[in-house]
Coordinates of N, CA and C in Angstrom, one line a residue:
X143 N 23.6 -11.5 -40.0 CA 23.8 -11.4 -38.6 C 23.7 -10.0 -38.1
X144 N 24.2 -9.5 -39.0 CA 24.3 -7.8 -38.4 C 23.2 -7.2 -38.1
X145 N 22.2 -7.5 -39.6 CA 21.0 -7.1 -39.7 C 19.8 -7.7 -38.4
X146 N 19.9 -8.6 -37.6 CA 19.2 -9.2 -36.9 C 19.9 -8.7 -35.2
X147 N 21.0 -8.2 -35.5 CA 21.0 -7.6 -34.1 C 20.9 -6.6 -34.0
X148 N 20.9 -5.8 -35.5 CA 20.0 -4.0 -35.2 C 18.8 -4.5 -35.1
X149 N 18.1 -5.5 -35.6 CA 16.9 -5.4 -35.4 C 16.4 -5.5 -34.4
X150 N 17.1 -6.1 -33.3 CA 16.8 -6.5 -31.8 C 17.0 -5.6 -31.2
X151 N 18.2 -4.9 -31.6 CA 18.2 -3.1 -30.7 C 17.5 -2.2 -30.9
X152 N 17.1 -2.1 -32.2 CA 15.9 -1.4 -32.4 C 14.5 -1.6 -31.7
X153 N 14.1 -3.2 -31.9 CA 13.0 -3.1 -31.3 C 13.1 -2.6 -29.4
X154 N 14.5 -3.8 -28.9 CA 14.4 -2.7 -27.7 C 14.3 -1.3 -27.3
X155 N 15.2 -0.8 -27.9 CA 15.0 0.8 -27.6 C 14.2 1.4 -27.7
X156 N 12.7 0.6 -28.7 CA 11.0 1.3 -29.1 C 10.6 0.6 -27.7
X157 N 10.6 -0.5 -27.7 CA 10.0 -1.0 -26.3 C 10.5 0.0 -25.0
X158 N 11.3 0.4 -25.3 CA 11.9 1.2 -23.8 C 11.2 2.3 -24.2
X159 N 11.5 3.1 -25.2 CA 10.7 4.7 -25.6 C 9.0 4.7 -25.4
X160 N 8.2 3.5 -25.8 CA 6.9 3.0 -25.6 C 6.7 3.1 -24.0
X161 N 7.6 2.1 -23.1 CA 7.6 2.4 -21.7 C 7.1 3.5 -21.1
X162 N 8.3 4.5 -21.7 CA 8.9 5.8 -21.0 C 7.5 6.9 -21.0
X163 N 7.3 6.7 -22.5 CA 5.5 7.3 -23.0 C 4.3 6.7 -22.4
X164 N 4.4 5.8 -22.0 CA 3.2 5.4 -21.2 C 3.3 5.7 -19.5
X165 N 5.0 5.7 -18.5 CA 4.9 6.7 -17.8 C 4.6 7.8 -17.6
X166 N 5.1 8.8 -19.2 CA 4.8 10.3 -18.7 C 3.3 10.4 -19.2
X167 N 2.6 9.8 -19.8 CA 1.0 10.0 -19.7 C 0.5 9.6 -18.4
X168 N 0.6 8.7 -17.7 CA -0.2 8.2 -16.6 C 0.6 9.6 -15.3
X169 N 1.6 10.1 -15.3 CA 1.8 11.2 -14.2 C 1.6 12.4 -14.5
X170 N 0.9 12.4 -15.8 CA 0.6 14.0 -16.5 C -1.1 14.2 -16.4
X171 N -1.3 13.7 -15.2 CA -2.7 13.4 -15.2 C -3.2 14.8 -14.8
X172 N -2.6 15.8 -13.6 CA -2.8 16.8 -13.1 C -2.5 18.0 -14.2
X173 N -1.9 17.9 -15.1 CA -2.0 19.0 -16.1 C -3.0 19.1 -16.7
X174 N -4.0 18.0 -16.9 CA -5.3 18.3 -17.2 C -6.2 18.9 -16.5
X175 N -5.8 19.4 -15.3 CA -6.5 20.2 -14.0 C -7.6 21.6 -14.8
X176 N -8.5 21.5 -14.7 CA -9.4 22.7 -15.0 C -9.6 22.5 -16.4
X177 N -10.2 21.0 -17.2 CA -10.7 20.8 -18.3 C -12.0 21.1 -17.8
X178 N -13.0 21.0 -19.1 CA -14.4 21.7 -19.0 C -15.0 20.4 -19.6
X179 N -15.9 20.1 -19.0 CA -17.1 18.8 -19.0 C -17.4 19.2 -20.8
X180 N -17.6 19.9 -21.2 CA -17.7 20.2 -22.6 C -16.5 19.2 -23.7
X181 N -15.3 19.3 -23.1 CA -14.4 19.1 -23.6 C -14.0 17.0 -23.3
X182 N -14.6 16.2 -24.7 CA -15.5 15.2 -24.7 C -13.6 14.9 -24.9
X183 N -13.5 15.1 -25.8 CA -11.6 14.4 -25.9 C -11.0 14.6 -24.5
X184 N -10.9 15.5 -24.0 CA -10.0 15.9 -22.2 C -10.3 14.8 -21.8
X185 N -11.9 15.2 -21.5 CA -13.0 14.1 -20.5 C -12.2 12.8 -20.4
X186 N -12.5 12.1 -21.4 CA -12.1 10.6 -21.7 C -10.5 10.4 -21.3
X187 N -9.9 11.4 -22.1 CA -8.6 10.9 -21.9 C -8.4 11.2 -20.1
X188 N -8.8 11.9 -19.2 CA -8.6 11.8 -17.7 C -9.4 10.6 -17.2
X189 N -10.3 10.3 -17.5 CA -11.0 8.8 -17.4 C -10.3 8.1 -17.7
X190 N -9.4 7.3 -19.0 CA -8.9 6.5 -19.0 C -7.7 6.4 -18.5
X191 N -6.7 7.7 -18.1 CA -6.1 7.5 -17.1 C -6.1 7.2 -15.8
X192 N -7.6 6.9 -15.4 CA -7.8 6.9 -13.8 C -7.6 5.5 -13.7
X193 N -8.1 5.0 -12.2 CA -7.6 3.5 -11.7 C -8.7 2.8 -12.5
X194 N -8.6 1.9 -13.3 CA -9.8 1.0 -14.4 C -10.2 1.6 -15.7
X195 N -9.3 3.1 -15.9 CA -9.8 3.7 -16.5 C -9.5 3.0 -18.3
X196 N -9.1 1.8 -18.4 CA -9.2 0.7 -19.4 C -10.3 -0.1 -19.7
X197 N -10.9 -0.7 -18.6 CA -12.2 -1.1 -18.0 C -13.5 -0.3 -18.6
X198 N -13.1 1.3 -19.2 CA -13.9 1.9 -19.9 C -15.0 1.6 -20.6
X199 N -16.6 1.3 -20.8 CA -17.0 0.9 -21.7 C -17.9 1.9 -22.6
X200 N -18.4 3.0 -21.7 CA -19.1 4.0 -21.9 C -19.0 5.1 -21.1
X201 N -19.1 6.7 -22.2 CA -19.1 7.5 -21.1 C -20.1 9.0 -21.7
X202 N -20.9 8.9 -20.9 CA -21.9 9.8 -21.6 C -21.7 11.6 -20.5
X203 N -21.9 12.6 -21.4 CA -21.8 13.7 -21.0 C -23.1 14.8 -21.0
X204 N -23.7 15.0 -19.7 CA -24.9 16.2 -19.8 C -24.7 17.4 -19.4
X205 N -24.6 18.3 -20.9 CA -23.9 20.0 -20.1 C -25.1 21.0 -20.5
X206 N -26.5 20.6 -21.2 CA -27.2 21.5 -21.6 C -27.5 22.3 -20.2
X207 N -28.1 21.4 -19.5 CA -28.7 21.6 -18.2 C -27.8 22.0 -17.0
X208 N -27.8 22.5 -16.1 CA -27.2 22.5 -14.5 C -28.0 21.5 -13.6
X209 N -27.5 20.7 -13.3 CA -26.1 20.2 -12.8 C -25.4 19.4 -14.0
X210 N -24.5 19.7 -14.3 CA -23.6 18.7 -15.2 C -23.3 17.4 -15.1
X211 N -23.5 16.7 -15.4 CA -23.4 15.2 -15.3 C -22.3 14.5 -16.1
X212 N -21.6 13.9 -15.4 CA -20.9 12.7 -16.3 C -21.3 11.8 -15.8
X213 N -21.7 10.3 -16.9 CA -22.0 9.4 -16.4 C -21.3 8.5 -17.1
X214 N -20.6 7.4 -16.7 CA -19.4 6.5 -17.1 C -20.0 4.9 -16.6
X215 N -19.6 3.6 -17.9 CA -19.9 2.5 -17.4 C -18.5 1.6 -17.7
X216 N -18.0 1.0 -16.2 CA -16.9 0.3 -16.4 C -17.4 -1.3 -16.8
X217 N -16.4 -2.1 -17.2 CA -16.5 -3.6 -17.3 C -15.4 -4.4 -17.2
X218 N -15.5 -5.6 -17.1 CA -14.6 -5.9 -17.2 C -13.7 -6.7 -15.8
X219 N -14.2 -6.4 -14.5 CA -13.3 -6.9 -13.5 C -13.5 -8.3 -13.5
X220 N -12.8 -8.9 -12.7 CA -12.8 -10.7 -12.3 C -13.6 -11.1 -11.3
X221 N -13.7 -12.2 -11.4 CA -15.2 -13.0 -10.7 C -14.7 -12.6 -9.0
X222 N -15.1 -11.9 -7.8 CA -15.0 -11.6 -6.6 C -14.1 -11.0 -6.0
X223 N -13.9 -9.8 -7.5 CA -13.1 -8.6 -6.9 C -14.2 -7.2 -7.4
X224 N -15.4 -7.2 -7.4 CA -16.1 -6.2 -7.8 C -16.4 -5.4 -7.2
X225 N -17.0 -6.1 -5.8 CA -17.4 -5.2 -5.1 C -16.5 -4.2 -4.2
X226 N -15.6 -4.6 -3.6 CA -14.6 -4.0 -2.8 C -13.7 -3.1 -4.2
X227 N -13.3 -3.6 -4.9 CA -12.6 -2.6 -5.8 C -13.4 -1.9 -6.7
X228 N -14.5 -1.9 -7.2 CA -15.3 -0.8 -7.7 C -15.8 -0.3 -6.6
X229 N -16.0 -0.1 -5.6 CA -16.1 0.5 -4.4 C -15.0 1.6 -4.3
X230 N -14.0 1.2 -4.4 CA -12.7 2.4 -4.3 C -12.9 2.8 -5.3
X231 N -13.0 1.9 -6.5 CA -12.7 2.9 -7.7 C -13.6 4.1 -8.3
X232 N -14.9 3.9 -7.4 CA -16.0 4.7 -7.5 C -15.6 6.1 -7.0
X233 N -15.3 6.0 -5.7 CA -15.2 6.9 -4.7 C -13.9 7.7 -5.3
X234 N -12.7 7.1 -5.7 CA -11.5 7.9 -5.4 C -12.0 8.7 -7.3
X235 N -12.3 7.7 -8.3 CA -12.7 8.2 -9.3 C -13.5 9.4 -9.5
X236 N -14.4 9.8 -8.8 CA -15.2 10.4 -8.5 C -14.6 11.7 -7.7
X237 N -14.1 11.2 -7.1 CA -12.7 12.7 -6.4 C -12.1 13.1 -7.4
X238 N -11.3 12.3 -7.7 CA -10.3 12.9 -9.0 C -11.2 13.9 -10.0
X239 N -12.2 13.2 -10.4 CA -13.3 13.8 -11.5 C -13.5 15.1 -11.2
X240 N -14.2 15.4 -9.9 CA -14.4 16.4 -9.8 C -13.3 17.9 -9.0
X241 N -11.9 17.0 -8.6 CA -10.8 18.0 -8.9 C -9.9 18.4 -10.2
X242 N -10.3 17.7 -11.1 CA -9.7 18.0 -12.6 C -10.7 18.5 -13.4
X243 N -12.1 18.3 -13.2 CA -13.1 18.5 -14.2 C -13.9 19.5 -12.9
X244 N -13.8 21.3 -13.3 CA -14.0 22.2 -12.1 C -16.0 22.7 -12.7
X245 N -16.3 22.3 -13.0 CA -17.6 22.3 -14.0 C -18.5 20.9 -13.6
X246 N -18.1 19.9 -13.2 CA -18.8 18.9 -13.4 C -19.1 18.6 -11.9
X247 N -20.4 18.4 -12.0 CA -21.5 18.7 -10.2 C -21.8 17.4 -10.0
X248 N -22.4 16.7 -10.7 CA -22.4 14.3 -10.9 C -21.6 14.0 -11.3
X249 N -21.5 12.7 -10.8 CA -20.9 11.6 -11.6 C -21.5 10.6 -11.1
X250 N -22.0 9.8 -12.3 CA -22.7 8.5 -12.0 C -22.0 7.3 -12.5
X251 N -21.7 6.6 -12.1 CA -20.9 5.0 -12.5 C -21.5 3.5 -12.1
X252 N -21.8 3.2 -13.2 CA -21.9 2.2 -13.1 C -20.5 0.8 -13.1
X253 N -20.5 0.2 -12.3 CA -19.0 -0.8 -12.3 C -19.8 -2.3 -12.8
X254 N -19.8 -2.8 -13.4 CA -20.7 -4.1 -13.6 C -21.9 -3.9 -13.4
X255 N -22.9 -4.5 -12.4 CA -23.8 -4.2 -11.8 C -24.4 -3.3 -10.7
X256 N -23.1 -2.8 -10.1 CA -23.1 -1.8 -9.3 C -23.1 -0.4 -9.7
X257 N -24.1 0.4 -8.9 CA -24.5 1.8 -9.3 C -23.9 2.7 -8.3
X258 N -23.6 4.0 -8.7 CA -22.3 4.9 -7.9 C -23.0 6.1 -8.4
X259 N -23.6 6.9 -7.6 CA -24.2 8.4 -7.8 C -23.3 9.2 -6.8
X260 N -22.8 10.4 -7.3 CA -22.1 11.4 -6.4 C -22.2 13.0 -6.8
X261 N -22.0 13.5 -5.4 CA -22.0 15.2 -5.8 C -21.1 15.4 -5.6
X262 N -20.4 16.9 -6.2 CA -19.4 17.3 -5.5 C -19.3 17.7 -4.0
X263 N -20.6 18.5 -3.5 CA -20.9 18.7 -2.4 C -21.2 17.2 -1.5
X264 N -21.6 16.3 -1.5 CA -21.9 15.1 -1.1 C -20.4 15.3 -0.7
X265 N -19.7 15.0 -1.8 CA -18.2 14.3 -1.6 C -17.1 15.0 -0.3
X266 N -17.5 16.7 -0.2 CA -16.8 17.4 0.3 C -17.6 17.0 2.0
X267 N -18.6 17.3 1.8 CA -19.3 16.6 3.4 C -18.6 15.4 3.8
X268 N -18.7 14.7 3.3 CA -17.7 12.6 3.7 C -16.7 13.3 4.0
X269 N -16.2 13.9 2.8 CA -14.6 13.9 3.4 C -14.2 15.2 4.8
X270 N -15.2 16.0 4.7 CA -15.1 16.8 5.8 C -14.1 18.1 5.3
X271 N -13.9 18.2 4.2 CA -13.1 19.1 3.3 C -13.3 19.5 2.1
X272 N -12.3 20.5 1.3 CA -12.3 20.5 0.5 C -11.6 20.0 -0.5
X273 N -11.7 18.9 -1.2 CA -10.7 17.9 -1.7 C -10.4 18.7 -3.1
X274 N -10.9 20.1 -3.8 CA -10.6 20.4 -5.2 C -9.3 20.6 -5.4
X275 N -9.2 21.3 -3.9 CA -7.7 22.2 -4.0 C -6.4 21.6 -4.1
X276 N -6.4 20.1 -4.5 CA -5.2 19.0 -4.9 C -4.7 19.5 -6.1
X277 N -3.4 19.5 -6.5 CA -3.1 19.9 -7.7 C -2.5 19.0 -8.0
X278 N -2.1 17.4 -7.2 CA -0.8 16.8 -8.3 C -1.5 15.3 -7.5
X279 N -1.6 14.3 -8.1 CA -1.7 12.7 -7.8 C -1.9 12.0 -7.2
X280 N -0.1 12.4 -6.4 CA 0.3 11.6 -5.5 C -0.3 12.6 -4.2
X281 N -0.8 13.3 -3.4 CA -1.0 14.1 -2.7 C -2.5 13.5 -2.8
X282 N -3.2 13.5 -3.6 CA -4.7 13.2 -3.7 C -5.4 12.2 -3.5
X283 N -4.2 10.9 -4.0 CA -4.2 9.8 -2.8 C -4.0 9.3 -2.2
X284 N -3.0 10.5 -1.3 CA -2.7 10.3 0.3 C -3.8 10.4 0.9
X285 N -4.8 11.6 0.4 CA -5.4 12.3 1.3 C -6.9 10.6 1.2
X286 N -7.2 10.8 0.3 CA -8.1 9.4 0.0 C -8.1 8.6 0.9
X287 N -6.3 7.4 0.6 CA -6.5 6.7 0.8 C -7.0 6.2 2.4
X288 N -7.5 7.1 3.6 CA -7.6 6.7 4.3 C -9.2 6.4 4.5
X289 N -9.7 6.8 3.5 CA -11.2 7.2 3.6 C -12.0 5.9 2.9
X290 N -11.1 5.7 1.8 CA -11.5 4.7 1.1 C -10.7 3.1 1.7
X291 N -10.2 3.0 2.2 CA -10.3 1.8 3.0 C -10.3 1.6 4.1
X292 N -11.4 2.6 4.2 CA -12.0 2.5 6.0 C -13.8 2.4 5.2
X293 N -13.9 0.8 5.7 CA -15.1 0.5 5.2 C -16.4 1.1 6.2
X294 N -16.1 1.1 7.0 CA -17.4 1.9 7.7 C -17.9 3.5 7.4
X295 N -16.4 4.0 6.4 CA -16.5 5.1 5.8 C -17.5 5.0 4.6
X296 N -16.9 4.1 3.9 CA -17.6 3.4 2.9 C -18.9 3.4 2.8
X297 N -19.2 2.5 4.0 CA -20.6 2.5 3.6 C -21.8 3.6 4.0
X298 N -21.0 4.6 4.8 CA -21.5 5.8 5.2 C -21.6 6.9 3.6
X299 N -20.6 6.5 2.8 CA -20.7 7.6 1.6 C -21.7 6.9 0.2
X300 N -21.7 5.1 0.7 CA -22.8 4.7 -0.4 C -24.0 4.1 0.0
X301 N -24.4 4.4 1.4 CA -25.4 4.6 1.7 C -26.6 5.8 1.9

């Protein structure tokens, strides 16, 4: 009996520690601020912390050349949520990318079927600013969120 109720507190208290470690990665996302497109482990791991960034299927990196490219393919969403949420997820992804990753000039995404090309310069025109100078998460998508669910915005930045 004894042995079966340490073993139940044990596993709780890994389940709770497991928790707590998957919090402090997903808010330690801005310490990765000023990784270099070179840097193929960073890369990924700020990708897969972004919004789908599970949805991951491929993610290819071009630094020989100027302009640097990242190009990323997600998968994975449910039958008549693709377009409106790979829509956001393009746009705010693509922010984030290029305020954590200060080197990288594209980003191309593919979400299913849907194709997502961006500049950094593009990005800063839409938004009418400079969106680099974010340094922490929650701040970054304050400033987003108004941009990205305002659909006439939308289709002004993927058209």
């Amino acid at each position: 009996m004894k042995k079966t109720v340490g073993a139940i507190v044990l596993a709780g208290g890994m389940m709770i520690l497991a928790g707590c470690g998957t919090a402090a990665t997903q808010t330690d996302l801005f310490k990765q601020q000023g990784t270099y497109l070179g840097d193929n482990s960073s890369v990924r791991d700020i990708v897969q912390q972004l919004p789908h960034g599970d949805q991951l299927k491929k993610m290819e990196l071009s630094t020989k050349d100027k302009p640097y490219q990242l190009m990323l393919r997600y998968a994975g969403y449910e039958e008549g949520q693709v377009e409106q949420k790979s829509n956001r997820t393009a746009i705010y992804n693509a922010t984030a990318l290029f305020t954590l990753i200060p080197n990288v000039d594209q980003v191309n995404m593919t979400i299913e079927d849907a194709s997502y090309y961006f500049t950094k310069q593009q990005l800063r025109d839409w938004y009418g600013k400079d969106f680099t100078t974010y340094d922490n998460e929650k701040a970054l998508k304050a400033f987003t969120k108004p941009y990205i669910e305002d659909e006439l915005k939308v289709k002004e930045i993927l058209n």
